[in-house]
Tab-separated table of C-alpha atoms in Angstrom:
chain	number	residue	atom	x	y	z
A	1	UNK	CA	27.117	-2.556	-4.108
A	2	UNK	CA	26.619	-6.233	-5.069
A	3	UNK	CA	24.789	-7.230	-1.885
A	4	UNK	CA	22.350	-4.350	-1.922
A	5	UNK	CA	18.722	-5.412	-1.311
A	6	UNK	CA	16.259	-2.689	-2.227
A	7	UNK	CA	12.714	-2.828	-0.865
A	8	UNK	CA	9.730	-0.653	-1.657
A	9	UNK	CA	7.258	-0.406	1.243
A	10	UNK	CA	3.737	0.740	0.374
A	11	UNK	CA	1.251	1.900	2.997
A	12	UNK	CA	-2.509	1.521	2.998
A	13	UNK	CA	-4.844	4.373	2.174
A	14	UNK	CA	-7.658	3.248	-0.114
A	15	UNK	CA	-8.057	5.371	-3.240
A	16	UNK	CA	-4.893	7.288	-2.331
A	17	UNK	CA	-2.989	4.204	-3.499
A	18	UNK	CA	-3.028	5.904	-6.909
A	19	UNK	CA	-0.396	8.313	-5.522
A	20	UNK	CA	1.929	5.334	-5.080
A	21	UNK	CA	1.415	4.267	-8.692
A	22	UNK	CA	2.620	7.661	-9.882
A	23	UNK	CA	5.620	7.511	-7.550
A	24	UNK	CA	6.484	4.031	-8.825
A	25	UNK	CA	6.576	5.393	-12.373
A	26	UNK	CA	9.064	8.076	-11.318
A	27	UNK	CA	11.257	5.514	-9.542
A	28	UNK	CA	11.183	3.195	-12.545
A	29	UNK	CA	12.114	6.029	-14.902
A	30	UNK	CA	15.090	6.685	-12.627
A	31	UNK	CA	16.034	2.991	-12.950
A	32	UNK	CA	15.465	2.336	-9.250
A	33	UNK	CA	13.870	-1.106	-9.005
A	34	UNK	CA	13.048	-3.210	-5.961
A	35	UNK	CA	13.991	-6.760	-5.136
A	36	UNK	CA	11.090	-6.750	-2.642
A	37	UNK	CA	7.761	-4.943	-2.450
A	38	UNK	CA	5.909	-5.046	0.864
A	39	UNK	CA	2.438	-3.587	1.161
A	40	UNK	CA	-0.609	-3.165	3.345
A	41	UNK	CA	-4.196	-2.670	2.127
A	42	UNK	CA	-4.076	-0.503	-1.033
A	43	UNK	CA	-0.303	-0.890	-0.933
A	44	UNK	CA	-0.757	-4.660	-0.907
A	45	UNK	CA	-2.910	-4.432	-4.016
A	46	UNK	CA	-0.270	-2.288	-5.759
A	47	UNK	CA	2.537	-4.634	-4.718
A	48	UNK	CA	0.788	-7.790	-5.896
A	49	UNK	CA	-0.600	-6.380	-9.134
A	50	UNK	CA	2.690	-4.796	-10.242
A	51	UNK	CA	4.546	-8.023	-9.494
A	52	UNK	CA	2.016	-9.962	-11.594
A	53	UNK	CA	2.202	-7.489	-14.474
A	54	UNK	CA	6.010	-7.188	-14.391
A	55	UNK	CA	8.442	-4.753	-12.777
A	56	UNK	CA	8.870	-2.789	-15.988
A	57	UNK	CA	7.147	0.024	-17.849
A	58	UNK	CA	4.543	-2.156	-19.632
A	59	UNK	CA	3.677	-3.697	-16.261
A	60	UNK	CA	3.344	-0.259	-14.703
A	61	UNK	CA	1.049	0.889	-17.496
A	62	UNK	CA	-1.184	-2.097	-16.754
A	63	UNK	CA	-1.238	-1.087	-13.089
A	64	UNK	CA	-2.198	2.463	-14.052
A	65	UNK	CA	-5.017	1.149	-16.229
A	66	UNK	CA	-6.258	-1.054	-13.384
A	67	UNK	CA	-6.617	2.063	-11.213
A	68	UNK	CA	-8.529	3.860	-13.955
A	69	UNK	CA	-10.796	0.824	-14.191
A	70	UNK	CA	-11.228	0.883	-10.401
A	71	UNK	CA	-12.635	4.387	-10.709
A	72	UNK	CA	-15.350	3.095	-12.993
A	73	UNK	CA	-15.968	-0.007	-10.849
A	74	UNK	CA	-16.555	1.953	-7.594
A	75	UNK	CA	-14.615	-0.566	-5.496
A	76	UNK	CA	-15.505	1.228	-2.254
A	77	UNK	CA	-18.993	2.774	-2.314
A	78	UNK	CA	-18.833	6.334	-0.918
A	79	UNK	CA	-21.588	5.976	1.683
A	80	UNK	CA	-20.213	2.830	3.282
A	81	UNK	CA	-19.190	4.442	6.580
A	82	UNK	CA	-22.895	4.843	7.369
A	83	UNK	CA	-23.098	1.045	7.339
A	84	UNK	CA	-20.953	0.945	10.471
A	85	UNK	CA	-24.053	1.240	12.622
A	86	UNK	CA	-25.836	-1.435	10.556
A	87	UNK	CA	-23.396	-4.297	11.010
A	88	UNK	CA	-26.100	-6.899	10.447
A	89	UNK	CA	-26.034	-6.188	6.725
A	90	UNK	CA	-23.547	-9.029	6.150
A	91	UNK	CA	-25.041	-9.877	2.787
A	92	UNK	CA	-24.172	-6.435	1.471
A	93	UNK	CA	-20.560	-6.747	2.642
A	94	UNK	CA	-20.279	-10.212	1.084
A	95	UNK	CA	-21.554	-8.873	-2.230
A	96	UNK	CA	-18.968	-6.087	-2.073
A	97	UNK	CA	-16.189	-8.610	-1.483
A	98	UNK	CA	-17.355	-10.665	-4.468
A	99	UNK	CA	-17.337	-7.471	-6.526
A	100	UNK	CA	-13.720	-6.776	-5.553
A	101	UNK	CA	-12.753	-10.428	-6.099
A	102	UNK	CA	-14.206	-10.409	-9.618
A	103	UNK	CA	-12.370	-7.151	-10.352
A	104	UNK	CA	-9.039	-8.605	-9.232
A	105	UNK	CA	-9.487	-11.792	-11.245
A	106	UNK	CA	-10.416	-9.782	-14.346
A	107	UNK	CA	-7.170	-7.846	-13.848
A	108	UNK	CA	-4.863	-10.846	-13.730
A	109	UNK	CA	-4.892	-12.016	-10.095
A	110	UNK	CA	-6.248	-15.472	-10.855
A	111	UNK	CA	-7.389	-17.778	-8.022
A	112	UNK	CA	-4.604	-20.350	-8.521
A	113	UNK	CA	-1.715	-17.848	-8.709
A	114	UNK	CA	0.879	-18.443	-5.978
A	115	UNK	CA	3.599	-16.141	-4.654
A	116	UNK	CA	6.160	-18.648	-5.898
A	117	UNK	CA	4.963	-17.914	-9.439
A	118	UNK	CA	6.083	-14.272	-9.206
A	119	UNK	CA	9.482	-14.095	-10.875
A	120	UNK	CA	10.481	-10.427	-11.092
A	121	UNK	CA	10.353	-9.509	-7.417
A	122	UNK	CA	9.672	-10.871	-3.945
A	123	UNK	CA	6.315	-9.737	-2.539
A	124	UNK	CA	5.060	-9.591	1.045
A	125	UNK	CA	1.512	-8.556	1.917
A	126	UNK	CA	0.351	-7.740	5.443
A	127	UNK	CA	-2.984	-8.732	6.963
A	128	UNK	CA	-4.156	-8.674	10.572
A	129	UNK	CA	-4.896	-12.049	12.199
A	130	UNK	CA	-7.646	-10.700	14.430
A	131	UNK	CA	-8.121	-13.350	17.116
A	132	UNK	CA	-4.472	-14.428	17.170
A	133	UNK	CA	-3.542	-10.766	17.804
A	134	UNK	CA	-0.702	-10.743	15.308
A	135	UNK	CA	0.418	-9.968	11.786
A	136	UNK	CA	-0.140	-12.433	8.947
A	137	UNK	CA	2.396	-12.014	6.159
A	138	UNK	CA	1.442	-13.436	2.783
A	139	UNK	CA	4.394	-14.368	0.581
A	140	UNK	CA	6.614	-15.850	3.279
A	141	UNK	CA	5.574	-19.232	1.844
A	142	UNK	CA	5.775	-19.750	-1.944
A	143	UNK	CA	2.477	-21.670	-1.968
A	144	UNK	CA	0.527	-18.751	-0.464
A	145	UNK	CA	-2.233	-17.658	-2.852
A	146	UNK	CA	-1.899	-14.127	-4.214
A	147	UNK	CA	-5.638	-13.480	-4.602
A	148	UNK	CA	-6.391	-14.738	-1.103
A	149	UNK	CA	-3.638	-12.521	0.247
A	150	UNK	CA	-4.902	-9.375	-1.469
A	151	UNK	CA	-8.487	-10.016	-0.339
A	152	UNK	CA	-7.358	-10.595	3.251
A	153	UNK	CA	-5.066	-7.565	3.291
A	154	UNK	CA	-7.815	-5.287	1.952
A	155	UNK	CA	-10.745	-6.655	4.004
A	156	UNK	CA	-11.658	-3.279	5.441
A	157	UNK	CA	-14.758	-3.132	7.621
A	158	UNK	CA	-17.452	-1.950	6.932
A	159	UNK	CA	-17.003	-2.423	3.201
A	160	UNK	CA	-16.113	-6.109	3.230
A	161	UNK	CA	-16.426	-9.013	5.649
A	162	UNK	CA	-13.530	-10.542	7.521
A	163	UNK	CA	-11.715	-13.285	5.613
A	164	UNK	CA	-11.631	-16.742	7.201
A	165	UNK	CA	-8.704	-18.984	6.250
A	166	UNK	CA	-7.858	-22.294	7.977
A	167	UNK	CA	-9.517	-21.240	11.228
A	168	UNK	CA	-7.949	-17.770	11.204
A	169	UNK	CA	-9.922	-14.539	10.872
A	170	UNK	CA	-8.091	-11.958	8.769
A	171	UNK	CA	-8.686	-8.311	7.922
A	172	UNK	CA	-7.021	-5.220	6.516
A	173	UNK	CA	-3.365	-5.100	7.540
A	174	UNK	CA	-3.506	-1.441	8.535
A	175	UNK	CA	-4.614	-2.611	11.965
A	176	UNK	CA	-1.168	-4.084	12.685
A	177	UNK	CA	1.198	-2.299	10.297
A	178	UNK	CA	0.033	0.356	7.873
A	179	UNK	CA	3.588	0.950	6.614
A	180	UNK	CA	5.255	-2.494	6.922
A	181	UNK	CA	8.894	-1.463	7.235
A	182	UNK	CA	9.559	-4.317	9.670
A	183	UNK	CA	8.545	-6.850	7.024
A	184	UNK	CA	11.207	-5.445	4.695
A	185	UNK	CA	13.775	-5.523	7.508
A	186	UNK	CA	12.947	-9.158	8.275
A	187	UNK	CA	13.517	-9.946	4.593
A	188	UNK	CA	16.990	-8.423	4.851
A	189	UNK	CA	16.549	-5.102	3.061
A	190	UNK	CA	19.616	-2.862	3.046
A	191	UNK	CA	17.758	0.140	1.632
A	192	UNK	CA	14.049	0.966	1.806
A	193	UNK	CA	11.846	3.411	-0.085
A	194	UNK	CA	8.706	3.863	2.036
A	195	UNK	CA	5.719	5.438	0.259
A	196	UNK	CA	3.207	6.610	2.862
A	197	UNK	CA	-0.211	7.849	1.669
A	198	UNK	CA	-1.627	8.815	5.059
A	199	UNK	CA	-3.797	11.952	4.936
A	200	UNK	CA	-4.545	13.733	8.207
A	201	UNK	CA	-6.911	16.216	6.501
A	202	UNK	CA	-9.749	13.766	5.823
A	203	UNK	CA	-11.072	14.090	9.363
A	204	UNK	CA	-10.327	17.157	11.510
A	205	UNK	CA	-10.095	17.578	15.274
A	206	UNK	CA	-13.351	19.544	15.224
A	207	UNK	CA	-15.385	16.724	13.708
A	208	UNK	CA	-17.519	14.691	16.112
A	209	UNK	CA	-19.504	11.479	16.017
A	210	UNK	CA	-18.781	7.742	15.854
A	211	UNK	CA	-17.250	7.781	12.404
A	212	UNK	CA	-14.894	10.667	13.206
A	213	UNK	CA	-13.863	9.035	16.483
A	214	UNK	CA	-13.020	5.750	14.780
A	215	UNK	CA	-11.018	7.532	12.106
A	216	UNK	CA	-9.093	9.480	14.765
A	217	UNK	CA	-8.350	6.266	16.660
A	218	UNK	CA	-7.188	4.533	13.482
A	219	UNK	CA	-4.936	7.458	12.586
A	220	UNK	CA	-3.450	7.559	16.089
A	221	UNK	CA	-2.556	3.867	16.033
A	222	UNK	CA	-1.233	4.075	12.476
A	223	UNK	CA	1.036	7.055	13.177
A	224	UNK	CA	2.473	5.392	16.264
A	225	UNK	CA	3.201	2.246	14.258
A	226	UNK	CA	5.001	4.240	11.577
A	227	UNK	CA	7.160	6.017	14.157
A	228	UNK	CA	8.169	2.714	15.730
A	229	UNK	CA	8.940	1.003	12.431
A	230	UNK	CA	11.046	3.915	11.171
A	231	UNK	CA	12.894	3.899	14.500
A	232	UNK	CA	13.490	0.162	14.139
A	233	UNK	CA	15.079	0.687	10.725
A	234	UNK	CA	17.313	3.377	12.182
A	235	UNK	CA	18.315	1.123	15.087
A	236	UNK	CA	19.262	-1.612	12.629
A	237	UNK	CA	21.322	0.821	10.559
A	238	UNK	CA	19.190	0.366	7.447
A	239	UNK	CA	18.934	3.398	5.172
A	240	UNK	CA	15.351	4.443	4.511
A	241	UNK	CA	13.806	7.180	2.427
A	242	UNK	CA	10.390	8.006	3.838
A	243	UNK	CA	8.227	9.833	1.310
A	244	UNK	CA	4.865	11.201	2.420
A	245	UNK	CA	2.756	11.384	-0.738
A	246	UNK	CA	-0.101	13.828	-0.315
A	247	UNK	CA	-2.978	14.723	-2.626
A	248	UNK	CA	-3.596	18.385	-3.407
A	249	UNK	CA	-6.943	18.090	-1.654
A	250	UNK	CA	-8.121	15.785	1.170
A	251	UNK	CA	-8.996	12.424	-0.378
A	252	UNK	CA	-11.083	9.868	1.467
A	253	UNK	CA	-10.386	6.144	1.308
A	254	UNK	CA	-13.396	5.553	-0.936
A	255	UNK	CA	-12.939	8.528	-3.315
A	256	UNK	CA	-11.791	6.991	-6.610
A	257	UNK	CA	-13.088	9.872	-8.740
A	258	UNK	CA	-9.678	11.505	-9.291
A	259	UNK	CA	-7.242	8.582	-9.515
A	260	UNK	CA	-5.744	9.953	-12.744
A	261	UNK	CA	-4.910	13.219	-10.986
A	262	UNK	CA	-3.583	11.360	-7.950
A	263	UNK	CA	-1.228	9.307	-10.117
A	264	UNK	CA	0.121	12.493	-11.680
A	265	UNK	CA	0.579	14.147	-8.281
A	266	UNK	CA	2.388	11.091	-6.903
A	267	UNK	CA	4.665	11.122	-9.937
A	268	UNK	CA	5.506	14.796	-9.526
A	269	UNK	CA	6.194	14.489	-5.799
A	270	UNK	CA	8.525	11.538	-6.311
A	271	UNK	CA	10.300	13.441	-9.076
A	272	UNK	CA	11.077	16.212	-6.577
A	273	UNK	CA	12.724	13.637	-4.329
A	274	UNK	CA	14.628	12.167	-7.253
A	275	UNK	CA	15.895	15.560	-8.300
A	276	UNK	CA	17.823	15.679	-5.041
A	277	UNK	CA	20.111	13.084	-6.524
A	278	UNK	CA	18.785	9.557	-5.930
A	279	UNK	CA	19.132	8.394	-9.500
A	280	UNK	CA	22.635	9.778	-10.025
A	281	UNK	CA	23.864	8.450	-6.690
A	282	UNK	CA	22.285	5.077	-7.350
A	283	UNK	CA	24.191	4.734	-10.600
A	284	UNK	CA	27.466	5.792	-8.988
A	285	UNK	CA	27.135	3.296	-6.128
A	286	UNK	CA	26.766	5.766	-3.244
A	287	UNK	CA	23.131	4.916	-2.537
A	288	UNK	CA	23.206	4.169	1.175
A	289	UNK	CA	24.941	7.385	2.163
A	290	UNK	CA	22.547	9.442	0.039
A	291	UNK	CA	19.506	7.689	1.430
A	292	UNK	CA	20.560	8.446	4.991
A	293	UNK	CA	20.732	12.105	3.997
A	294	UNK	CA	17.400	12.038	2.150
A	295	UNK	CA	15.688	10.368	5.081
A	296	UNK	CA	16.493	13.440	7.157
A	297	UNK	CA	15.346	15.785	4.417
A	298	UNK	CA	12.085	14.122	3.364
A	299	UNK	CA	10.561	13.202	6.728
């Protein structure tokens, strides 16, 4: 299929992004490689970092190591949700953003790196343009800065402050599209692998309080977005394999303690999907028909 355009779409989910890294290893071992990676929040970080390191096994090993380093760096302090009622602590949020920025630079996302410099794959990262009430897609322009894009797409309140760029106020892209299938469709994808790391066990219906309410609201909006974007792909006749990667135990956004286990679980779950025949069908050129079937089976 010479005109096939394969896109990987990576959702947000904080520390659960390690599940995606494991799934990417399984896909790479099966020789399924993307021409585009689109991501939101943690998925944006995975998309950008893997593109910088190279869409190959050495590049993936660097991505895995970055996640192990993130565990040691405590990128999202566990008690941060309590800061929601102390919004005046802007200095603390700014320090956290500088901490994340220094981590990204130390791991290869240098300040001057542009999306046009990425050679192996096209990358699109999704942020929310708060006051313009719309999506901001980094990577549409080759001179967009990769580091700026990752910081904007992962600016999750209350951990980090909003990012201000050229008069625009940007924040974590999960607000507008936590699984940016539409971005891949706009790029012209003919087949999409969507790796969703949503976890509905982190907060239960019985939990009460401001934090629980906000998490429920966020989950409600996110799930509705996913339904609409999957429906849009179906309406456009684009084959999509939706894979819901799920940790063996509920894992909060800020819980980086078990990223090694999460990577292994993501790998094993993607292998189950692959065992249904993706790799063999891909090699024989019958990918689209198989993906339509898998989409029904995996959802």
